[in-house]
PDB file of C-alpha atoms and ligand atoms in Angstrom:
ATOM      1  CA  UNK A  17       0.000   0.000   0.000  1.00 47.00           C
ATOM      2  CA  UNK A  18       2.732   2.473   0.981  1.00 49.00           C
ATOM      3  CA  UNK A  19       4.829   1.745  -2.115  1.00 48.00           C
ATOM      4  CA  UNK A  20       1.723   2.147  -4.266  1.00 59.00           C
ATOM      5  CA  UNK A  21       0.955   5.596  -2.857  1.00 62.00           C
ATOM      6  CA  UNK A  22       4.607   6.690  -2.983  1.00 57.00           C
ATOM      7  CA  UNK A  23       4.767   5.910  -6.697  1.00 62.00           C
ATOM      8  CA  UNK A  24       1.769   8.201  -7.278  1.00 77.00           C
ATOM      9  CA  UNK A  25       3.641  11.266  -5.991  1.00 91.00           C
ATOM     10  CA  UNK A  26       5.206  12.738  -9.109  1.00 94.00           C
ATOM     11  CA  UNK A  27       8.835  13.775  -9.309  1.00 94.00           C
ATOM     12  CA  UNK A  28       7.646  17.267 -10.119  1.00 96.00           C
ATOM     13  CA  UNK A  29       5.697  17.461  -6.854  1.00 96.00           C
ATOM     14  CA  UNK A  30       8.621  16.056  -4.878  1.00 95.00           C
ATOM     15  CA  UNK A  31      10.907  18.712  -6.365  1.00 95.00           C
ATOM     16  CA  UNK A  32       8.415  21.504  -5.756  1.00 96.00           C
ATOM     17  CA  UNK A  33       7.989  20.342  -2.146  1.00 95.00           C
ATOM     18  CA  UNK A  34      11.762  20.151  -1.626  1.00 93.00           C
ATOM     19  CA  UNK A  35      12.371  23.717  -2.804  1.00 94.00           C
ATOM     20  CA  UNK A  36       9.173  25.466  -1.730  1.00 94.00           C
ATOM     21  CA  UNK A  37       9.782  28.425   0.573  1.00 94.00           C
ATOM     22  CA  UNK A  38       6.162  29.422   0.942  1.00 96.00           C
ATOM     23  CA  UNK A  39       3.619  26.670   1.555  1.00 97.00           C
ATOM     24  CA  UNK A  40      -0.035  26.758   2.474  1.00 98.00           C
ATOM     25  CA  UNK A  41      -1.729  23.716   3.958  1.00 98.00           C
ATOM     26  CA  UNK A  42      -5.491  23.727   4.409  1.00 98.00           C
ATOM     27  CA  UNK A  43      -7.149  20.881   6.253  1.00 98.00           C
ATOM     28  CA  UNK A  44     -10.634  19.630   6.952  1.00 98.00           C
ATOM     29  CA  UNK A  45     -12.309  16.916   8.968  1.00 97.00           C
ATOM     30  CA  UNK A  46     -10.670  14.120   6.948  1.00 97.00           C
ATOM     31  CA  UNK A  47      -7.240  14.820   8.453  1.00 98.00           C
ATOM     32  CA  UNK A  48      -8.678  13.865  11.852  1.00 97.00           C
ATOM     33  CA  UNK A  49     -10.647  10.851  10.600  1.00 96.00           C
ATOM     34  CA  UNK A  50      -7.781   8.452  11.321  1.00 97.00           C
ATOM     35  CA  UNK A  51      -7.738   9.727  14.910  1.00 97.00           C
ATOM     36  CA  UNK A  52     -11.362   8.620  15.210  1.00 94.00           C
ATOM     37  CA  UNK A  53     -13.079  11.996  14.773  1.00 92.00           C
ATOM     38  CA  UNK A  54     -16.224  11.576  12.650  1.00 89.00           C
ATOM     39  CA  UNK A  55     -16.320  13.577   9.405  1.00 92.00           C
ATOM     40  CA  UNK A  56     -19.380  15.578   8.388  1.00 90.00           C
ATOM     41  CA  UNK A  57     -19.678  14.308   4.835  1.00 85.00           C
ATOM     42  CA  UNK A  58     -18.105  11.514   2.847  1.00 65.00           C
ATOM     43  CA  UNK A  59     -16.975   8.088   3.960  1.00 58.00           C
ATOM     44  CA  UNK A  60     -20.515   7.116   4.925  1.00 50.00           C
ATOM     45  CA  UNK A  61     -20.260   9.028   8.231  1.00 54.00           C
ATOM     46  CA  UNK A  62     -22.880  11.679   8.702  1.00 59.00           C
ATOM     47  CA  UNK A  63     -23.024  13.495  11.991  1.00 65.00           C
ATOM     48  CA  UNK A  64     -26.536  13.355  13.430  1.00 72.00           C
ATOM     49  CA  UNK A  65     -27.484  14.312  16.986  1.00 77.00           C
ATOM     50  CA  UNK A  66     -30.792  13.102  18.424  1.00 83.00           C
ATOM     51  CA  UNK A  67     -32.240  12.915  14.926  1.00 84.00           C
ATOM     52  CA  UNK A  68     -31.117  16.440  14.001  1.00 86.00           C
ATOM     53  CA  UNK A  69     -28.625  16.733  11.126  1.00 86.00           C
ATOM     54  CA  UNK A  70     -25.530  18.778  11.978  1.00 86.00           C
ATOM     55  CA  UNK A  71     -26.581  21.593   9.584  1.00 89.00           C
ATOM     56  CA  UNK A  72     -29.466  22.187  12.004  1.00 91.00           C
ATOM     57  CA  UNK A  73     -27.893  21.572  15.411  1.00 91.00           C
ATOM     58  CA  UNK A  74     -24.674  23.431  14.397  1.00 92.00           C
ATOM     59  CA  UNK A  75     -26.534  26.484  13.118  1.00 95.00           C
ATOM     60  CA  UNK A  76     -26.965  30.082  14.224  1.00 96.00           C
ATOM     61  CA  UNK A  77     -30.739  29.528  14.323  1.00 96.00           C
ATOM     62  CA  UNK A  78     -30.409  26.628  16.783  1.00 95.00           C
ATOM     63  CA  UNK A  79     -28.196  28.724  19.043  1.00 96.00           C
ATOM     64  CA  UNK A  80     -30.919  31.370  19.228  1.00 96.00           C
ATOM     65  CA  UNK A  81     -33.708  28.832  19.752  1.00 96.00           C
ATOM     66  CA  UNK A  82     -32.109  26.350  22.151  1.00 95.00           C
ATOM     67  CA  UNK A  83     -28.676  27.172  23.623  1.00 96.00           C
ATOM     68  CA  UNK A  84     -28.799  24.271  26.153  1.00 95.00           C
ATOM     69  CA  UNK A  85     -29.300  21.772  23.288  1.00 94.00           C
ATOM     70  CA  UNK A  86     -26.299  23.236  21.456  1.00 95.00           C
ATOM     71  CA  UNK A  87     -24.222  22.830  24.630  1.00 95.00           C
ATOM     72  CA  UNK A  88     -25.413  19.248  24.997  1.00 93.00           C
ATOM     73  CA  UNK A  89     -24.226  18.507  21.429  1.00 92.00           C
ATOM     74  CA  UNK A  90     -20.822  20.117  21.966  1.00 94.00           C
ATOM     75  CA  UNK A  91     -20.356  18.538  25.404  1.00 93.00           C
ATOM     76  CA  UNK A  92     -20.985  15.175  23.782  1.00 91.00           C
ATOM     77  CA  UNK A  93     -18.377  15.910  21.099  1.00 92.00           C
ATOM     78  CA  UNK A  94     -15.767  17.121  23.613  1.00 94.00           C
ATOM     79  CA  UNK A  95     -16.359  13.865  25.465  1.00 92.00           C
ATOM     80  CA  UNK A  96     -15.641  11.910  22.273  1.00 90.00           C
ATOM     81  CA  UNK A  97     -12.500  13.931  21.575  1.00 93.00           C
ATOM     82  CA  UNK A  98     -11.018  13.793  25.057  1.00 92.00           C
ATOM     83  CA  UNK A  99      -9.356  10.421  24.530  1.00 94.00           C
ATOM     84  CA  UNK A 100      -8.352  10.902  20.864  1.00 97.00           C
ATOM     85  CA  UNK A 101      -4.816  11.673  19.730  1.00 98.00           C
ATOM     86  CA  UNK A 102      -3.136  13.259  16.697  1.00 98.00           C
ATOM     87  CA  UNK A 103      -2.383  10.769  13.913  1.00 98.00           C
ATOM     88  CA  UNK A 104       0.559  10.471  11.464  1.00 98.00           C
ATOM     89  CA  UNK A 105      -1.104  13.028   9.158  1.00 98.00           C
ATOM     90  CA  UNK A 106      -1.183  15.733  11.856  1.00 98.00           C
ATOM     91  CA  UNK A 107       2.361  14.771  12.884  1.00 98.00           C
ATOM     92  CA  UNK A 108       3.726  15.005   9.333  1.00 98.00           C
ATOM     93  CA  UNK A 109       2.253  18.510   8.888  1.00 98.00           C
ATOM     94  CA  UNK A 110       3.800  19.589  12.208  1.00 97.00           C
ATOM     95  CA  UNK A 111       7.204  18.288  11.018  1.00 96.00           C
ATOM     96  CA  UNK A 112       6.850  20.099   7.693  1.00 96.00           C
ATOM     97  CA  UNK A 113       6.500  23.355   9.609  1.00 94.00           C
ATOM     98  CA  UNK A 114       9.944  22.893  11.129  1.00 91.00           C
ATOM     99  CA  UNK A 115      11.494  21.894   7.780  1.00 88.00           C
ATOM    100  CA  UNK A 116       9.927  24.350   5.337  1.00 85.00           C
ATOM    101  CA  UNK A 117      10.763  28.048   5.129  1.00 81.00           C
ATOM    102  CA  UNK A 118       7.281  29.445   5.693  1.00 94.00           C
ATOM    103  CA  UNK A 119       4.379  27.078   6.149  1.00 97.00           C
ATOM    104  CA  UNK A 120       0.962  28.441   7.012  1.00 98.00           C
ATOM    105  CA  UNK A 121      -1.545  25.944   8.345  1.00 98.00           C
ATOM    106  CA  UNK A 122      -5.198  26.833   7.918  1.00 98.00           C
ATOM    107  CA  UNK A 123      -7.759  24.453   9.341  1.00 98.00           C
ATOM    108  CA  UNK A 124     -11.528  24.193   9.334  1.00 98.00           C
ATOM    109  CA  UNK A 125     -11.259  21.759  12.230  1.00 98.00           C
ATOM    110  CA  UNK A 126     -12.284  22.721  15.729  1.00 98.00           C
ATOM    111  CA  UNK A 127     -10.699  19.704  17.462  1.00 97.00           C
ATOM    112  CA  UNK A 128      -7.283  21.230  18.333  1.00 97.00           C
ATOM    113  CA  UNK A 129      -5.421  18.117  17.131  1.00 98.00           C
ATOM    114  CA  UNK A 130      -2.994  20.061  14.902  1.00 98.00           C
ATOM    115  CA  UNK A 131      -1.837  22.081  17.911  1.00 98.00           C
ATOM    116  CA  UNK A 132      -1.511  18.910  19.970  1.00 97.00           C
ATOM    117  CA  UNK A 133       0.691  17.445  17.224  1.00 98.00           C
ATOM    118  CA  UNK A 134       2.983  20.496  17.544  1.00 97.00           C
ATOM    119  CA  UNK A 135       1.776  22.812  14.763  1.00 97.00           C
ATOM    120  CA  UNK A 136       2.131  26.510  15.571  1.00 96.00           C
ATOM    121  CA  UNK A 137       0.214  29.641  14.558  1.00 96.00           C
ATOM    122  CA  UNK A 138      -2.669  27.593  13.228  1.00 98.00           C
ATOM    123  CA  UNK A 139      -5.333  29.718  11.536  1.00 98.00           C
ATOM    124  CA  UNK A 140      -8.623  28.280  12.783  1.00 98.00           C
ATOM    125  CA  UNK A 141     -11.365  29.307  10.376  1.00 98.00           C
ATOM    126  CA  UNK A 142     -14.221  27.706  12.322  1.00 98.00           C
ATOM    127  CA  UNK A 143     -13.110  28.240  15.918  1.00 98.00           C
ATOM    128  CA  UNK A 144     -12.244  25.717  18.597  1.00 98.00           C
ATOM    129  CA  UNK A 145     -14.375  23.213  20.467  1.00 96.00           C
ATOM    130  CA  UNK A 146     -12.334  23.640  23.641  1.00 97.00           C
ATOM    131  CA  UNK A 147     -13.206  27.330  24.006  1.00 97.00           C
ATOM    132  CA  UNK A 148     -16.373  29.117  25.098  1.00 97.00           C
ATOM    133  CA  UNK A 149     -17.249  32.721  24.317  1.00 98.00           C
ATOM    134  CA  UNK A 150     -19.411  35.046  26.393  1.00 98.00           C
ATOM    135  CA  UNK A 151     -22.559  36.223  24.639  1.00 97.00           C
ATOM    136  CA  UNK A 152     -22.468  39.434  26.686  1.00 98.00           C
ATOM    137  CA  UNK A 153     -18.847  40.600  26.978  1.00 98.00           C
ATOM    138  CA  UNK A 154     -17.190  38.449  24.300  1.00 97.00           C
ATOM    139  CA  UNK A 155     -14.523  37.037  26.682  1.00 97.00           C
ATOM    140  CA  UNK A 156     -13.114  33.677  25.647  1.00 96.00           C
ATOM    141  CA  UNK A 157     -12.574  30.896  28.186  1.00 96.00           C
ATOM    142  CA  UNK A 158     -10.860  27.519  28.136  1.00 96.00           C
ATOM    143  CA  UNK A 159     -13.676  25.035  28.718  1.00 95.00           C
ATOM    144  CA  UNK A 160     -11.271  22.625  30.420  1.00 91.00           C
ATOM    145  CA  UNK A 161     -11.463  24.997  33.394  1.00 87.00           C
ATOM    146  CA  UNK A 162     -15.225  24.606  33.712  1.00 86.00           C
ATOM    147  CA  UNK A 163     -17.396  22.208  35.659  1.00 81.00           C
ATOM    148  CA  UNK A 164     -20.424  21.447  33.541  1.00 75.00           C
ATOM    149  CA  UNK A 165     -22.913  21.362  36.404  1.00 73.00           C
ATOM    150  CA  UNK A 166     -25.336  23.728  34.634  1.00 73.00           C
ATOM    151  CA  UNK A 167     -26.842  23.335  31.196  1.00 85.00           C
ATOM    152  CA  UNK A 168     -25.256  26.635  30.051  1.00 94.00           C
ATOM    153  CA  UNK A 169     -21.877  27.644  31.538  1.00 94.00           C
ATOM    154  CA  UNK A 170     -21.440  31.258  32.618  1.00 94.00           C
ATOM    155  CA  UNK A 171     -18.648  33.761  32.057  1.00 95.00           C
ATOM    156  CA  UNK A 172     -16.030  34.087  34.845  1.00 92.00           C
ATOM    157  CA  UNK A 173     -15.747  37.813  34.069  1.00 95.00           C
ATOM    158  CA  UNK A 174     -19.333  39.078  33.819  1.00 97.00           C
ATOM    159  CA  UNK A 175     -21.679  36.186  34.593  1.00 94.00           C
ATOM    160  CA  UNK A 176     -23.157  36.168  31.063  1.00 96.00           C
ATOM    161  CA  UNK A 177     -24.037  32.965  29.233  1.00 96.00           C
ATOM    162  CA  UNK A 178     -21.282  31.301  27.243  1.00 96.00           C
ATOM    163  CA  UNK A 179     -21.643  29.740  23.818  1.00 98.00           C
ATOM    164  CA  UNK A 180     -19.211  27.358  22.101  1.00 98.00           C
ATOM    165  CA  UNK A 181     -16.499  29.447  20.361  1.00 98.00           C
ATOM    166  CA  UNK A 182     -17.097  27.817  16.983  1.00 98.00           C
ATOM    167  CA  UNK A 183     -18.496  29.095  13.691  1.00 98.00           C
ATOM    168  CA  UNK A 184     -21.951  27.709  13.078  1.00 97.00           C
ATOM    169  CA  UNK A 185     -23.773  27.711   9.752  1.00 94.00           C
ATOM    170  CA  UNK A 186     -25.005  31.199   8.950  1.00 94.00           C
ATOM    171  CA  UNK A 187     -22.357  32.877  11.132  1.00 97.00           C
ATOM    172  CA  UNK A 188     -19.404  34.999  10.104  1.00 96.00           C
ATOM    173  CA  UNK A 189     -15.874  33.651  10.477  1.00 97.00           C
ATOM    174  CA  UNK A 190     -13.658  35.109  13.278  1.00 95.00           C
ATOM    175  CA  UNK A 191     -12.459  38.585  12.401  1.00 94.00           C
ATOM    176  CA  UNK A 192      -9.189  38.401  10.484  1.00 97.00           C
ATOM    177  CA  UNK A 193      -8.969  34.612  10.121  1.00 98.00           C
ATOM    178  CA  UNK A 194     -10.206  34.350   6.545  1.00 98.00           C
ATOM    179  CA  UNK A 195      -8.320  37.487   5.556  1.00 98.00           C
ATOM    180  CA  UNK A 196      -5.017  36.119   6.965  1.00 98.00           C
ATOM    181  CA  UNK A 197      -5.537  32.823   5.125  1.00 98.00           C
ATOM    182  CA  UNK A 198      -6.444  34.598   1.875  1.00 98.00           C
ATOM    183  CA  UNK A 199      -3.288  36.750   2.011  1.00 98.00           C
ATOM    184  CA  UNK A 200      -1.157  33.596   2.354  1.00 98.00           C
ATOM    185  CA  UNK A 201      -3.122  31.919  -0.438  1.00 98.00           C
ATOM    186  CA  UNK A 202      -2.271  34.781  -2.784  1.00 98.00           C
ATOM    187  CA  UNK A 203       1.473  34.418  -2.221  1.00 97.00           C
ATOM    188  CA  UNK A 204       2.131  30.687  -1.697  1.00 98.00           C
ATOM    189  CA  UNK A 205       3.974  28.556  -4.266  1.00 97.00           C
ATOM    190  CA  UNK A 206       2.511  25.245  -3.196  1.00 98.00           C
ATOM    191  CA  UNK A 207      -0.887  24.595  -1.615  1.00 98.00           C
ATOM    192  CA  UNK A 208      -1.990  21.282  -0.091  1.00 98.00           C
ATOM    193  CA  UNK A 209      -5.713  20.762   0.494  1.00 98.00           C
ATOM    194  CA  UNK A 210      -6.181  17.815   2.800  1.00 98.00           C
ATOM    195  CA  UNK A 211      -9.285  15.991   3.952  1.00 98.00           C
ATOM    196  CA  UNK A 212     -11.971  18.492   3.057  1.00 98.00           C
ATOM    197  CA  UNK A 213     -15.067  18.054   0.920  1.00 97.00           C
ATOM    198  CA  UNK A 214     -14.482  21.678  -0.186  1.00 98.00           C
ATOM    199  CA  UNK A 215     -18.166  22.560  -0.175  1.00 97.00           C
ATOM    200  CA  UNK A 216     -18.354  24.940   2.787  1.00 97.00           C
ATOM    201  CA  UNK A 217     -17.670  28.584   1.981  1.00 97.00           C
ATOM    202  CA  UNK A 218     -15.855  30.855   2.442  1.00 98.00           C
ATOM    203  CA  UNK A 219     -13.234  28.247   3.526  1.00 98.00           C
ATOM    204  CA  UNK A 220     -13.434  26.450   0.163  1.00 98.00           C
ATOM    205  CA  UNK A 221     -12.405  29.624  -1.626  1.00 98.00           C
ATOM    206  CA  UNK A 222      -8.902  29.579  -0.029  1.00 98.00           C
ATOM    207  CA  UNK A 223      -7.496  26.902  -2.395  1.00 98.00           C
ATOM    208  CA  UNK A 224      -9.340  28.578  -5.275  1.00 98.00           C
ATOM    209  CA  UNK A 225      -7.524  31.832  -4.452  1.00 98.00           C
ATOM    210  CA  UNK A 226      -4.171  29.993  -4.311  1.00 98.00           C
ATOM    211  CA  UNK A 227      -4.823  28.328  -7.663  1.00 98.00           C
ATOM    212  CA  UNK A 228      -5.898  31.602  -9.289  1.00 98.00           C
ATOM    213  CA  UNK A 229      -2.697  33.257  -8.006  1.00 98.00           C
ATOM    214  CA  UNK A 230      -0.554  30.556  -9.637  1.00 98.00           C
ATOM    215  CA  UNK A 231       0.175  28.136  -6.776  1.00 98.00           C
ATOM    216  CA  UNK A 232       0.653  24.440  -7.519  1.00 98.00           C
ATOM    217  CA  UNK A 233      -2.457  22.868  -5.999  1.00 98.00           C
ATOM    218  CA  UNK A 234      -2.406  19.378  -4.487  1.00 98.00           C
ATOM    219  CA  UNK A 235      -5.369  17.526  -3.003  1.00 98.00           C
ATOM    220  CA  UNK A 236      -5.080  14.620  -0.556  1.00 97.00           C
ATOM    221  CA  UNK A 237      -8.375  12.798  -0.132  1.00 96.00           C
ATOM    222  CA  UNK A 238      -9.730   9.257  -0.655  1.00 95.00           C
ATOM    223  CA  UNK A 239     -12.631  10.787  -2.620  1.00 95.00           C
ATOM    224  CA  UNK A 240     -12.910  13.359  -5.371  1.00 96.00           C
ATOM    225  CA  UNK A 241     -14.296  16.790  -4.504  1.00 97.00           C
ATOM    226  CA  UNK A 242     -15.473  19.846  -6.461  1.00 97.00           C
ATOM    227  CA  UNK A 243     -11.876  21.082  -6.160  1.00 98.00           C
ATOM    228  CA  UNK A 244     -10.274  18.007  -7.764  1.00 97.00           C
ATOM    229  CA  UNK A 245     -10.834  19.291 -11.296  1.00 97.00           C
ATOM    230  CA  UNK A 246      -8.642  22.371 -10.812  1.00 97.00           C
ATOM    231  CA  UNK A 247      -5.865  20.611  -8.852  1.00 97.00           C
ATOM    232  CA  UNK A 248      -2.450  20.077 -10.415  1.00 97.00           C
ATOM    233  CA  UNK A 249      -2.198  16.745  -8.586  1.00 96.00           C
ATOM    234  CA  UNK A 250      -4.758  14.647  -6.745  1.00 97.00           C
ATOM    235  CA  UNK A 251      -3.344  12.096  -4.308  1.00 96.00           C
ATOM    236  CA  UNK A 252      -6.113   9.607  -3.705  1.00 95.00           C
ATOM    237  CA  UNK A 253      -5.827   8.106  -0.247  1.00 95.00           C
ATOM    238  CA  UNK A 254      -5.685   8.761   3.459  1.00 96.00           C
ATOM    239  CA  UNK A 255      -3.794  11.717   4.883  1.00 97.00           C
ATOM    240  CA  UNK A 256      -2.098   9.586   7.532  1.00 97.00           C
ATOM    241  CA  UNK A 257      -0.649   7.311   4.852  1.00 96.00           C
ATOM    242  CA  UNK A 258       0.274   9.898   2.212  1.00 96.00           C
ATOM    243  CA  UNK A 259       1.638  12.870   4.169  1.00 97.00           C
ATOM    244  CA  UNK A 260       4.486  11.006   5.931  1.00 95.00           C
ATOM    245  CA  UNK A 261       5.818  10.084   2.471  1.00 94.00           C
ATOM    246  CA  UNK A 262       6.863  13.707   1.966  1.00 93.00           C
ATOM    247  CA  UNK A 263      10.025  14.288   3.938  1.00 78.00           C
ATOM    248  CA  UNK A 264      12.886  16.563   3.041  1.00 58.00           C
TER     249      UNK A 264
HETATM  250  C1  BJW B  20     -10.302  12.027   4.283  1.00 88.26           C
HETATM  251  C2  BJW B  20     -10.039  10.965   5.120  1.00 88.26           C
HETATM  252  C3  BJW B  20      -8.684  10.667   5.393  1.00 88.26           C
HETATM  253  C4  BJW B  20     -12.182  11.153   4.918  1.00 88.26           C
HETATM  254  N1  BJW B  20      -7.730  11.413   4.860  1.00 88.26           N
HETATM  255  N2  BJW B  20      -9.352  12.748   3.762  1.00 88.26           N
HETATM  256  C5  BJW B  20     -22.612  30.025  -1.087  1.00 88.26           C
HETATM  257  C6  BJW B  20     -23.732  29.289  -1.486  1.00 88.26           C
HETATM  258  C7  BJW B  20     -24.597  28.721  -0.551  1.00 88.26           C
HETATM  259  C8  BJW B  20     -24.369  28.851   0.787  1.00 88.26           C
HETATM  260  C9  BJW B  20     -23.270  29.556   1.162  1.00 88.26           C
HETATM  261  C10 BJW B  20     -22.421  30.146   0.249  1.00 88.26           C
HETATM  262  N3  BJW B  20     -21.454  30.787   0.913  1.00 88.26           N
HETATM  263  C11 BJW B  20     -21.653  30.587   2.224  1.00 88.26           C
HETATM  264  C12 BJW B  20     -22.777  29.867   2.377  1.00 88.26           C
HETATM  265  C13 BJW B  20     -23.371  29.388   3.641  1.00 88.26           C
HETATM  266  C14 BJW B  20     -22.577  28.317   4.322  1.00 88.26           C
HETATM  267  C15 BJW B  20     -22.120  27.253   3.327  1.00 88.26           C
HETATM  268  O1  BJW B  20     -21.009  27.225   2.874  1.00 88.26           O
HETATM  269  N4  BJW B  20     -22.995  26.327   3.012  1.00 88.26           N
HETATM  270  C16 BJW B  20     -22.652  25.270   2.055  1.00 88.26           C
HETATM  271  C17 BJW B  20     -22.714  23.904   2.737  1.00 88.26           C
HETATM  272  C18 BJW B  20     -23.561  25.383   0.884  1.00 88.26           C
HETATM  273  N5  BJW B  20     -21.440  28.924   4.992  1.00 88.26           N
HETATM  274  C19 BJW B  20     -21.582  29.521   6.156  1.00 88.26           C
HETATM  275  O2  BJW B  20     -22.640  29.595   6.748  1.00 88.26           O
HETATM  276  C20 BJW B  20     -20.313  30.127   6.727  1.00 88.26           C
HETATM  277  N6  BJW B  20     -20.535  31.478   7.073  1.00 88.26           N
HETATM  278  C21 BJW B  20     -20.721  32.418   6.168  1.00 88.26           C
HETATM  279  O3  BJW B  20     -20.714  32.178   4.976  1.00 88.26           O
HETATM  280  O4  BJW B  20     -20.880  33.666   6.714  1.00 88.26           O
HETATM  281  C22 BJW B  20     -21.331  34.695   5.855  1.00 88.26           C
HETATM  282  C23 BJW B  20     -22.827  34.663   5.906  1.00 88.26           C
HETATM  283  C24 BJW B  20     -23.452  34.883   7.097  1.00 88.26           C
HETATM  284  C25 BJW B  20     -24.840  34.875   7.136  1.00 88.26           C
HETATM  285  C26 BJW B  20     -25.563  34.605   5.977  1.00 88.26           C
HETATM  286  C27 BJW B  20     -24.899  34.349   4.792  1.00 88.26           C
HETATM  287  C28 BJW B  20     -23.506  34.382   4.748  1.00 88.26           C
HETATM  288  C29 BJW B  20     -19.931  29.451   8.022  1.00 88.26           C
HETATM  289  C30 BJW B  20     -19.597  28.026   7.826  1.00 88.26           C
HETATM  290  C31 BJW B  20     -19.334  27.385   9.166  1.00 88.26           C
HETATM  291  C32 BJW B  20     -19.166  25.875   9.035  1.00 88.26           C
HETATM  292  N7  BJW B  20     -19.298  25.283  10.296  1.00 88.26           N
HETATM  293  C33 BJW B  20     -19.112  23.841  10.397  1.00 88.26           C
HETATM  294  C34 BJW B  20     -19.568  23.422  11.788  1.00 88.26           C
HETATM  295  C35 BJW B  20     -18.568  23.867  12.876  1.00 88.26           C
HETATM  296  C36 BJW B  20     -19.077  23.502  14.220  1.00 88.26           C
HETATM  297  C37 BJW B  20     -19.294  22.023  14.372  1.00 88.26           C
HETATM  298  O5  BJW B  20     -18.330  21.259  14.216  1.00 88.26           O
HETATM  299  O6  BJW B  20     -20.412  21.624  14.667  1.00 88.26           O
HETATM  300  O7  BJW B  20     -17.759  23.519  10.139  1.00 88.26           O
HETATM  301  S1  BJW B  20     -19.999  22.917   9.163  1.00 88.26           S
HETATM  302  C38 BJW B  20     -18.795  21.678   8.974  1.00 88.26           C
HETATM  303  O8  BJW B  20     -18.328  21.723   7.598  1.00 88.26           O
HETATM  304  C39 BJW B  20     -17.610  22.109   9.853  1.00 88.26           C
HETATM  305  C40 BJW B  20     -16.452  21.899   8.918  1.00 88.26           C
HETATM  306  O9  BJW B  20     -15.354  22.705   9.311  1.00 88.26           O
HETATM  307  C41 BJW B  20     -17.016  22.269   7.580  1.00 88.26           C
HETATM  308  C42 BJW B  20     -16.257  21.706   6.419  1.00 88.26           C
HETATM  309  O10 BJW B  20     -16.272  20.319   6.432  1.00 88.26           O
HETATM  310  P1  BJW B  20     -14.958  19.528   6.010  1.00 88.26           P
HETATM  311  O11 BJW B  20     -13.875  19.837   6.930  1.00 88.26           O
HETATM  312  O12 BJW B  20     -14.725  19.735   4.570  1.00 88.26           O
HETATM  313  O13 BJW B  20     -15.411  18.021   6.320  1.00 88.26           O
HETATM  314  P2  BJW B  20     -16.344  17.050   5.486  1.00 88.26           P
HETATM  315  O14 BJW B  20     -16.881  16.063   6.429  1.00 88.26           O
HETATM  316  O15 BJW B  20     -17.306  17.793   4.665  1.00 88.26           O
HETATM  317  O16 BJW B  20     -15.361  16.321   4.476  1.00 88.26           O
HETATM  318  C43 BJW B  20     -14.399  15.401   4.951  1.00 88.26           C
HETATM  319  C44 BJW B  20     -13.533  15.010   3.788  1.00 88.26           C
HETATM  320  O17 BJW B  20     -12.471  14.211   4.294  1.00 88.26           O
HETATM  321  C45 BJW B  20     -14.258  14.166   2.736  1.00 88.26           C
HETATM  322  O18 BJW B  20     -13.982  14.713   1.448  1.00 88.26           O
HETATM  323  C46 BJW B  20     -13.635  12.780   2.870  1.00 88.26           C
HETATM  324  O19 BJW B  20     -13.517  12.085   1.634  1.00 88.26           O
HETATM  325  C47 BJW B  20     -12.271  13.119   3.421  1.00 88.26           C
HETATM  326  N8  BJW B  20     -11.603  12.073   4.203  1.00 88.26           N
HETATM  327  N9  BJW B  20     -11.167  10.354   5.531  1.00 88.26           N
HETATM  328  C48 BJW B  20      -8.021  12.400   4.056  1.00 88.26           C
HETATM  329  N10 BJW B  20      -8.299   9.567   6.216  1.00 88.26           N
END
């Protein structure tokens, strides 16, 4: 299996990777799949909570209608994540950051596994499951410091209700996160898009921006996506098997 995948990485890509000074890596749920985190789409796994599809329970409308239910959903997911660890895909990307001149990691994932693998300065487009944010004063808090004895945790600073610090459907991305990723996309030479179905916007426009600006675009995914057609290379397979094959 490994030899098969290795032979699918072209010499051109190997050379580009070896000399690239400015890389952009964008990841989605698929990079965490081998750690045991369920994906949203693809691979037959569809996140459903008490009969509600994730587009409903992870939406701005649900937050307004039923904040305790949203907390119940995210508490459940933090419980699932607590025992999971970074996999060889996360670890390879963290190593690349120490080897390559300038590597920017942009993730749609909220699980924090890239940081646990050692990646630094990660641009989180959709927030982080381990943080809460006060609906009144906007303060952010590490949820690991909270006892979940109430259905909705309250802010240490002002006593307001907290919400999960993640970007739900119909909400804007954190100020500056998309803009920082887009600036890197415009100037990178090589862009890897790993484990994303590339259907959720504006995140999916980051690799499109890189491609339009002339970057060499590489997709790593067991399935094809709407992005595959514009990629310079598509590496069909799992991130944890393919990414460790790139070493300088
Ligand atoms: C592997 C693998 C392995 C498996 N190795 N790979 C244009 C048209 C229509 C609608 C819109 C539009 N522009 C924006 C919108 C609205 C919406 C949107 O994009 N909808 C589309 C679905 C149509 N976007 C938004 O609402 C965004 N906000 C916004 O646009 O604000 C402006 C605005 C405000 C108000 C009104 C209008 C506009 C916000 C999007 C926030 C997304 N949030 C979520 C939930 C986070 C919280 C939670 O976790 O509950 O983020 S949705 C979910 O999808 C999550 C993910 O980050 C995101 C992307 O998913 P991802 O990462 O691609 O995962 P999957 O599961 O889809 O794919 C996994 C892939 O991995 C698959 O391809 C597998 O094959 C692969 N894989 N194993 C490598 N081992």
